[in-house]
CSV table of C-alpha atoms in Angstrom, one decimal:
chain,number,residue,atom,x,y,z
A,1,UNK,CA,106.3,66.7,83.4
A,2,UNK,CA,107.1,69.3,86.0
A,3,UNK,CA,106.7,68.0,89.6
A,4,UNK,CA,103.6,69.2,92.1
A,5,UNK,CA,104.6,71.4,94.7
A,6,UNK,CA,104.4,70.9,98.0
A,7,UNK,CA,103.8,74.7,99.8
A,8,UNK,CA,103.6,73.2,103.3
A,9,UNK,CA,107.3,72.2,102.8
A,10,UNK,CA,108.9,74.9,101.2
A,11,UNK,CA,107.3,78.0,102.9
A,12,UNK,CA,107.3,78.0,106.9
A,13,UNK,CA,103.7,79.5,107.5
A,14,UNK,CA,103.3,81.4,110.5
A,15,UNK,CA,99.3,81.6,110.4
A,16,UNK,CA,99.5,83.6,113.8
A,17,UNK,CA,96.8,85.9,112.4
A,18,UNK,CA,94.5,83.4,112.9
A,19,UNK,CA,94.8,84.0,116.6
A,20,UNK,CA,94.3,87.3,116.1
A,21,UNK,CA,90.6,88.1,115.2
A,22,UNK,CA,87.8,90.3,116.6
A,23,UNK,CA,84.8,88.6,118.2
A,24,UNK,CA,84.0,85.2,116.1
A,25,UNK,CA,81.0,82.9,115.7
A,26,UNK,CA,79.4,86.3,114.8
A,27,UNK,CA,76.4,85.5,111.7
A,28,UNK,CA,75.0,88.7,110.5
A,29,UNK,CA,71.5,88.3,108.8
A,30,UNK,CA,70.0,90.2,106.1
A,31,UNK,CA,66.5,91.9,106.8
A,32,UNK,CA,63.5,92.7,104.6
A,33,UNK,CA,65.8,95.5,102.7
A,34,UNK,CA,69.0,93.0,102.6
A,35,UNK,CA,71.8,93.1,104.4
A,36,UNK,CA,72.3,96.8,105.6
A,37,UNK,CA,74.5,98.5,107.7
A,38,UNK,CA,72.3,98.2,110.7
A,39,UNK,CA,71.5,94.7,110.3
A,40,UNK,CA,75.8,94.1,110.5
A,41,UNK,CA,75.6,96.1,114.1
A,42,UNK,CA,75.3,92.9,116.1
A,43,UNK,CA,77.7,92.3,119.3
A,44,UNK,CA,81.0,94.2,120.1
A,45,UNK,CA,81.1,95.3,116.5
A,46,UNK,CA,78.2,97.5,116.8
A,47,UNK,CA,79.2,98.9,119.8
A,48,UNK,CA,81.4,102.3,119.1
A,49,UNK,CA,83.5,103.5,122.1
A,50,UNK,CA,82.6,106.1,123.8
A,51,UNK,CA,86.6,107.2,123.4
A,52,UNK,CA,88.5,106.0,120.7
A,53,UNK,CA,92.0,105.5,121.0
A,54,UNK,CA,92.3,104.2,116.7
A,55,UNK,CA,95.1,106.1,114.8
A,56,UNK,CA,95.9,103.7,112.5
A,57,UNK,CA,92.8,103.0,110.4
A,58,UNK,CA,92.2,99.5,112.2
A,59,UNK,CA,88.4,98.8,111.3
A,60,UNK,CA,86.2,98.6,114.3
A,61,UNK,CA,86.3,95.2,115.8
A,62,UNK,CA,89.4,94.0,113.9
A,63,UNK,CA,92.5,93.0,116.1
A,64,UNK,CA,95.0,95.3,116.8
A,65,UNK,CA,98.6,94.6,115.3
A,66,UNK,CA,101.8,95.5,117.0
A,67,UNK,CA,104.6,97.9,115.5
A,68,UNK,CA,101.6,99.8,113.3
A,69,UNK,CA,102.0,103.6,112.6
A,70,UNK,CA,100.0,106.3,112.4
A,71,UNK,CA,98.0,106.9,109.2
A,72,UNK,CA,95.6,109.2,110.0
A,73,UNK,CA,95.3,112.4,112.6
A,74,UNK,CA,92.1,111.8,113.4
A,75,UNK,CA,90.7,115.2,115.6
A,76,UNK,CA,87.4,113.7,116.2
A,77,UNK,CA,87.7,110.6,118.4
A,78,UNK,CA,84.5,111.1,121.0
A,79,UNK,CA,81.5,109.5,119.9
A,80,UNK,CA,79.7,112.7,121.4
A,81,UNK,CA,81.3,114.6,119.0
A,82,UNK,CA,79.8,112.9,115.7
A,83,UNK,CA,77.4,110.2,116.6
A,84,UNK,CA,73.8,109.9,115.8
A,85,UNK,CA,71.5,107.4,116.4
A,86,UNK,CA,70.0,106.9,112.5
A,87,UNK,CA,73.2,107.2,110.9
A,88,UNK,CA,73.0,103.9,109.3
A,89,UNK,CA,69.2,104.6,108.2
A,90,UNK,CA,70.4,107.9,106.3
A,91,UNK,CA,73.5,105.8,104.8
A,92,UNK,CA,71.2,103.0,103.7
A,93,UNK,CA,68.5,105.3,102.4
A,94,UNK,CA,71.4,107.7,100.1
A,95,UNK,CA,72.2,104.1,98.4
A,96,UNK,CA,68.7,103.6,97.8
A,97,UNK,CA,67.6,107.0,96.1
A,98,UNK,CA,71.0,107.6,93.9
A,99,UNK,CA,69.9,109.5,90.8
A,100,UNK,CA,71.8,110.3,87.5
A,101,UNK,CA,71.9,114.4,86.3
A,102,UNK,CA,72.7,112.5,82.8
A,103,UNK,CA,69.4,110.3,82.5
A,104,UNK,CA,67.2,110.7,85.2
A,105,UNK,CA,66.2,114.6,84.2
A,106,UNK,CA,64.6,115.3,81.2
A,107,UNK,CA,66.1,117.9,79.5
A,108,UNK,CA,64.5,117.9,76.4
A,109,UNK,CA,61.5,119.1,78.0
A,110,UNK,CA,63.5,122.2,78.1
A,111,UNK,CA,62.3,124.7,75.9
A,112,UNK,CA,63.3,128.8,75.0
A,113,UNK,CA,62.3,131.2,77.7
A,114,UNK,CA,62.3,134.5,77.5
A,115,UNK,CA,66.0,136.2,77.8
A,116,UNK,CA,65.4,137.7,81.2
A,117,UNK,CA,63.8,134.8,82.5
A,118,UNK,CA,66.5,132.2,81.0
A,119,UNK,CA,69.6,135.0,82.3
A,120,UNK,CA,67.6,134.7,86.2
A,121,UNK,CA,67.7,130.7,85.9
A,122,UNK,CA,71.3,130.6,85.1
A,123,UNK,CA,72.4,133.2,87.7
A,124,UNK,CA,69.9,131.6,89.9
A,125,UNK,CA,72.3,127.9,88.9
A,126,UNK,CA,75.3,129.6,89.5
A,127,UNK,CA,75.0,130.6,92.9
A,128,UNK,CA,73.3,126.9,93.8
A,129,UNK,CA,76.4,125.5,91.9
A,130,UNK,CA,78.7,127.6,94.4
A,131,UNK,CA,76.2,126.5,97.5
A,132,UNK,CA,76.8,122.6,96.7
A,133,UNK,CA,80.6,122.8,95.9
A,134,UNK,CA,80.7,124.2,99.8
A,135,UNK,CA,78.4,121.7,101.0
A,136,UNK,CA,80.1,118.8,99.6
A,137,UNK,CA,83.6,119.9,100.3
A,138,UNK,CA,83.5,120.9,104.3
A,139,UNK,CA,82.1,117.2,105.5
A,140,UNK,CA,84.8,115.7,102.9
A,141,UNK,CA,87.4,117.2,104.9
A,142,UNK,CA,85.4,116.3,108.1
A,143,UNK,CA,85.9,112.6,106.9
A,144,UNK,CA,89.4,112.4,106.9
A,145,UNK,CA,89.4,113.5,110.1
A,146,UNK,CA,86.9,111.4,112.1
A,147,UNK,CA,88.5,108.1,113.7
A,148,UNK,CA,87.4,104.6,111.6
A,149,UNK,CA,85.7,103.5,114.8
A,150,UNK,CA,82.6,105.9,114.0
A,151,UNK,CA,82.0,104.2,110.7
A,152,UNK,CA,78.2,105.2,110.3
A,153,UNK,CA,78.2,108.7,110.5
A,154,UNK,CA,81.7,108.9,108.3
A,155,UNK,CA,79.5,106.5,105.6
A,156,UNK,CA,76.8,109.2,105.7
A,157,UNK,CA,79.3,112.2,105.2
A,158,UNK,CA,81.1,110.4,102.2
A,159,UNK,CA,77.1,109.8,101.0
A,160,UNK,CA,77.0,113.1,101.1
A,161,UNK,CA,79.8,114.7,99.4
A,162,UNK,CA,78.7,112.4,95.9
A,163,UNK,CA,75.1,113.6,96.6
A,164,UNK,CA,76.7,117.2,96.9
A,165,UNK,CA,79.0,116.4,93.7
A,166,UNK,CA,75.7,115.6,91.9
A,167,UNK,CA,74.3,118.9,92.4
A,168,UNK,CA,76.8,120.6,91.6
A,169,UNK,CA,77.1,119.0,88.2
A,170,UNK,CA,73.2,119.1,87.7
A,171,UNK,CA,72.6,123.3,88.7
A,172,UNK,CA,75.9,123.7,85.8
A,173,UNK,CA,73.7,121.3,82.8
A,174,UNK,CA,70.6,123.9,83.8
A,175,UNK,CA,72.9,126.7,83.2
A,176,UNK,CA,74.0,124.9,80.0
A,177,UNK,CA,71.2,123.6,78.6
A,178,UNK,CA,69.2,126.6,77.5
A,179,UNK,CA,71.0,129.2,75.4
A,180,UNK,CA,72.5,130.9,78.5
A,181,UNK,CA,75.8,130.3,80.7
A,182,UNK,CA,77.1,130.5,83.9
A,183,UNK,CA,76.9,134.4,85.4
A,184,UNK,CA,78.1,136.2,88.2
A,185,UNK,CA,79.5,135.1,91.1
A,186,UNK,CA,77.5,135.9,93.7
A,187,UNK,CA,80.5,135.4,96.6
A,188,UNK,CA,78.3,132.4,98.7
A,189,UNK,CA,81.7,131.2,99.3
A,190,UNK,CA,82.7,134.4,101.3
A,191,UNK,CA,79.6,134.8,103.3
A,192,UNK,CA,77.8,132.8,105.6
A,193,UNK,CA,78.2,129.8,103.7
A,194,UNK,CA,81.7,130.1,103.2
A,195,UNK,CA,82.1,130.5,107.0
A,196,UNK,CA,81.2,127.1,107.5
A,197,UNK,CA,84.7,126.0,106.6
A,198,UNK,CA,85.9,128.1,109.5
A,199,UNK,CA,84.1,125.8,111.8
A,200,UNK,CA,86.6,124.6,114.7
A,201,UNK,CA,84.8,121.7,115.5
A,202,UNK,CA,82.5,118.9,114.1
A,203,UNK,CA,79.1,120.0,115.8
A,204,UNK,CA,80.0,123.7,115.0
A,205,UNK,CA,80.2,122.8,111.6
A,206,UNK,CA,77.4,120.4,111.4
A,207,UNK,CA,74.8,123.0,113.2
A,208,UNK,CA,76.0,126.0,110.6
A,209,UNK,CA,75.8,123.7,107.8
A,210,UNK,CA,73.6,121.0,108.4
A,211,UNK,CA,71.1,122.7,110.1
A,212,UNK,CA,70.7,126.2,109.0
A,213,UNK,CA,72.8,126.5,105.7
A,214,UNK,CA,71.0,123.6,104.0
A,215,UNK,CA,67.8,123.7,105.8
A,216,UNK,CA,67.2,126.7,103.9
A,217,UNK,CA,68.6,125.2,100.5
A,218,UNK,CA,66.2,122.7,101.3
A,219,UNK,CA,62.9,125.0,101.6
A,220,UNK,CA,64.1,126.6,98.3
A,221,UNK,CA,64.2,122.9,96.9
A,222,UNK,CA,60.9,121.9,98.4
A,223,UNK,CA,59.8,125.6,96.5
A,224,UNK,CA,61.0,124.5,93.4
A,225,UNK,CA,57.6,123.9,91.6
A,226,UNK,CA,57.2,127.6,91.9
A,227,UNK,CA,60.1,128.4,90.1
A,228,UNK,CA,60.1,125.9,87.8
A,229,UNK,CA,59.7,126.8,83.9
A,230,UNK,CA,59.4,123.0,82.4
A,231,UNK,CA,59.4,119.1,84.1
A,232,UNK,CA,63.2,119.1,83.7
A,233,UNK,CA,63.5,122.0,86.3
A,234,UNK,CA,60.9,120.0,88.5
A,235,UNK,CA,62.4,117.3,88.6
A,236,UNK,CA,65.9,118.9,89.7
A,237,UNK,CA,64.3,120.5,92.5
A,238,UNK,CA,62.7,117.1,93.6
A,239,UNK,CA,65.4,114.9,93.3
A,240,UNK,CA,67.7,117.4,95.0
A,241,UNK,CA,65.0,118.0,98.0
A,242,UNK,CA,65.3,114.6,99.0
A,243,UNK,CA,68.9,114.5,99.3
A,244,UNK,CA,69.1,117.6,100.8
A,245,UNK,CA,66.2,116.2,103.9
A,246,UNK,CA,69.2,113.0,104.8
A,247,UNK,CA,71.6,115.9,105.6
A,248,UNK,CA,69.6,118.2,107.1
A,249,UNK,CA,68.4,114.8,109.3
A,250,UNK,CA,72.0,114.4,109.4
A,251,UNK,CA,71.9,117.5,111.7
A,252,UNK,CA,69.5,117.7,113.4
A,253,UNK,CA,69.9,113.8,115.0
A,254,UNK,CA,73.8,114.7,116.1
A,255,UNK,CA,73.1,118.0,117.7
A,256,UNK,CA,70.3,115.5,119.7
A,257,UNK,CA,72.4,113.0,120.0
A,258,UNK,CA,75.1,115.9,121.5
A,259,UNK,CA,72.8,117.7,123.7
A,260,UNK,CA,72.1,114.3,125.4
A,261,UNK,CA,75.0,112.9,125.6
A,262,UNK,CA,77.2,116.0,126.3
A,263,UNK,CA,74.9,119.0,128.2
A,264,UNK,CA,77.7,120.5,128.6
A,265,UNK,CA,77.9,121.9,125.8
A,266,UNK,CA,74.3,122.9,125.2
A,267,UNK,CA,75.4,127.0,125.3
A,268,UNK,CA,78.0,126.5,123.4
A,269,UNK,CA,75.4,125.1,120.3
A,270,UNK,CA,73.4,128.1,121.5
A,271,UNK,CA,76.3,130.2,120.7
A,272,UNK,CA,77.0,128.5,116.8
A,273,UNK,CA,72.6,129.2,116.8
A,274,UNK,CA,73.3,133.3,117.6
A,275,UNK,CA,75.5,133.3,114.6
A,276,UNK,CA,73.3,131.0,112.1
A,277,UNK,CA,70.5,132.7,112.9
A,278,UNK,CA,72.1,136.3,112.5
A,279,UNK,CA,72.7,135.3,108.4
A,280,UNK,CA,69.1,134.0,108.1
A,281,UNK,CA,67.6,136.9,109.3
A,282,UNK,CA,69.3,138.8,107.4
A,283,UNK,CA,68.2,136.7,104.1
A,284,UNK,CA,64.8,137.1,105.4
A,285,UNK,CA,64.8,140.7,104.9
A,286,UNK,CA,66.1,140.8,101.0
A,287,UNK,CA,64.0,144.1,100.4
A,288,UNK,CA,66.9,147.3,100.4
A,289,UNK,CA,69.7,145.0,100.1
A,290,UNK,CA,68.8,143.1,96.4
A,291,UNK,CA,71.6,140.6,95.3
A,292,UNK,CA,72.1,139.0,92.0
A,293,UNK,CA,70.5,135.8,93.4
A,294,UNK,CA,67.7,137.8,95.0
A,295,UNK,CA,66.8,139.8,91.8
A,296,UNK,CA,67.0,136.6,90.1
A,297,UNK,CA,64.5,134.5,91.8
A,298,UNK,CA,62.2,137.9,92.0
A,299,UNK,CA,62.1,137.8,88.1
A,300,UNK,CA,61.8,134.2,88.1
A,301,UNK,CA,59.1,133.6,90.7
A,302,UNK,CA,57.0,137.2,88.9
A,303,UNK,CA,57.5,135.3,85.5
A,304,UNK,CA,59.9,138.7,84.1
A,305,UNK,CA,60.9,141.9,85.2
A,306,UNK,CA,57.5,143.8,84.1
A,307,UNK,CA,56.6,141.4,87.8
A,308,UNK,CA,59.3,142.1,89.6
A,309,UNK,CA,57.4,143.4,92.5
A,310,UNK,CA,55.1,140.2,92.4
A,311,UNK,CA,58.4,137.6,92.4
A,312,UNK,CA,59.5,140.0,95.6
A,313,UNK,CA,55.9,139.1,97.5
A,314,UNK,CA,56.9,135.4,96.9
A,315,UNK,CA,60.4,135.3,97.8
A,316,UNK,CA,59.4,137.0,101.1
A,317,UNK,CA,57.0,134.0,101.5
A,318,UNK,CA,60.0,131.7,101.1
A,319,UNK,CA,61.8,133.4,103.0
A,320,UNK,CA,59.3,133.4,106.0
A,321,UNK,CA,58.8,129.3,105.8
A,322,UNK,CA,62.5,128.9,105.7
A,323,UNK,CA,62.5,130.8,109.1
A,324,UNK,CA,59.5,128.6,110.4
A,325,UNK,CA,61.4,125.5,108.8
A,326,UNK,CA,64.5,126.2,110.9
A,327,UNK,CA,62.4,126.7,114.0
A,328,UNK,CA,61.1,123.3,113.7
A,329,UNK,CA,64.3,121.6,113.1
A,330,UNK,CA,65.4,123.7,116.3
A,331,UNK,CA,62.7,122.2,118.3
A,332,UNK,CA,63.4,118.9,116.9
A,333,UNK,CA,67.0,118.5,118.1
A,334,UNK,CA,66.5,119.6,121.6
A,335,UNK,CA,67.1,123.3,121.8
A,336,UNK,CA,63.9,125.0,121.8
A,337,UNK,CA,64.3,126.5,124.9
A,338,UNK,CA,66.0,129.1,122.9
A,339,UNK,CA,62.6,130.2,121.4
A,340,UNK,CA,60.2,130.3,124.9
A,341,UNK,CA,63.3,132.0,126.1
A,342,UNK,CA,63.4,134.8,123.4
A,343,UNK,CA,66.8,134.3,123.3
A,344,UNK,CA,66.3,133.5,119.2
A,345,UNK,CA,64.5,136.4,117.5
A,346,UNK,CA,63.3,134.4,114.6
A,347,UNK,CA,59.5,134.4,115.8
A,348,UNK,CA,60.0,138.5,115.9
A,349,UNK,CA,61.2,138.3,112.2
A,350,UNK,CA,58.5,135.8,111.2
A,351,UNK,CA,55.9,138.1,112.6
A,352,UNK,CA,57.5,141.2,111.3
A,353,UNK,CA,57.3,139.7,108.0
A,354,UNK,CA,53.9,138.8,108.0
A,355,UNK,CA,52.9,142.2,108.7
């Protein structure tokens, strides 16, 4: 019979890291939704700093530990930079409302369309599968680069590149599904929407992309029943539409959080504004300069190409709500000034429009 073992004799335990903790006696309680991220922001650990000095991944609150390298270059270390107030609401709520493109869409409601109306839905899911692939990839590198002290917002990013993922996937199945195929590559990734990778700073990147380049995937969304040919499409539209409103949230709540904390830079947001603004006005005007995409939602919103004229009335409609959209958003985060000012000319396209 083999002898017991007696650890405290034969290994010298140091047990300093027991001296070594963040704040203790801390009891975090679980609300009405369970424990969330918000209900764990009690004492110094829900307290960010205002400048972090973390390079080496330490979580926020945790003890330092001597002779500890690098493992990240983390450019964003002001909370300015990144914060926003709601970040663990949006995290929280992208748990809550995960939805599968396998089972949660019912494809077999799909059904043959006509072969110009079916060739329009799949070049209309192409370009939206190019659209998510940049919209899930830009914040994924943005996450790498943001210090572990400002958890919340990272959590919300990383929500959203798997929301982002999801599209992506669920845009290629409609392509798939019907008879048809992917089509033409429409270029989003060199235009406007590819610019956003250019972005040399967080709230650059958030304001082009958050704010502008998916508010207006988010009208389009909240459109959907329009275009729709069967539930399944519906449903796509929906599900995507509600995603879409955490990061267009996601936004607008930094740049508010930014323009309060940091006035400073309130021209500067003005600036990244000019330039949005300049690529939605110029969407808002599709009539003499038609794109695949264009032509394709005109044939699906008219129902064929004998309509074509009709599906152009409509996409003008959309387009004229994603500028109104935007301008509430604007508002929203603390830069309407830009409007009384007529520094923005979106009210003179909106009007123009209308006419």
């Amino acid at each position: 019979m083999s002898e017991a073992v007696d650890t405290a004799n034969d290994y010298e335990l140091d047990l300093g890291w027991m001296d070594r903790t963040g704040p203790w006696n801390t009891q975090a309680s679980q609300g009405k939704n369970g424990l969330t991220l918000a209900d764990i922001q009690i004492g110094e650990y829900g307290d960010p700093p205002v400048e972090s000095d973390n390079q080496t991944g330490r979580p926020r609150g945790a003890a330092s530990r001597d002779s500890t390298y690098r493992i990240g270059a983390y450019a964003v270390r002001s909370k300015s930079e990144i914060w926003l107030d709601n970040a663990s609401f949006l995290y929280e709520e992208a748990l809550q409302r995960q939805w599968s493109s396998a089972t949660d869409v019912p494809w077999h409601t799909i059904e043959p369309l006509p072969d110009d109306v079916e060739q329009a839905e799949c070049q209309l899911a192409t370009f939206l599968t190019e659209v998510e692939f940049v919209a899930g990839d830009v914040p994924a590198r943005w996450v790498s680069l943001t210090t572990p002290d400002f958890l919340e917002p990272r959590q919300v990013l990383l929500a959203q590149v798997m929301d982002e993922s999801r599209h992506m996937d669920v845009f290629r199945k409609r392509a798939l599904a019907n008879g048809g195929g992917l089509m033409q590559a429409t270029g989003a990734t060199s235009g406007f929407v590819g610019s956003i990778d250019l972005s040399r700073d967080f709230t650059e990147m958030s304001s082009r992309l958050h704010v502008s380049g998916e508010g207006a995937v988010l009208t389009l969304f909240r459109m959907g029943e329009l275009m729709a040919q069967n539930e399944a499409e519906k449903v796509i539209y929906r599900l995507c539409a509600q995603d879409e409103a955490r990061h267009v949230a996601f936004g607008v709540m930094h740049m508010r959080y930014m323009s309060e904390a940091a006035p400073e830079r309130r021209e500067e947001i003005h600036c990244y504004l000019d330039e949005a603004e300049g690529g939605l006005i110029g969407a808002a005007n599709p009539v003499g300069q038609l794109t695949p995409t264009s032509e394709s939602m005109a044939i699906i919103l008219g129902g064929g190409k004998e309509n074509f004229d009709d599906g152009m009335n409509k996409i003008i409609a959309i387009r004229q709500r994603q500028l109104r959209e935007y301008k509430k958003r604007v508002v929203s985060a603390g830069f309407g000034d830009r409007f009384e000012s007529g520094r923005s000319k979106v009210d003179e396209m909106i009007e123009r429009a209308a006419a």
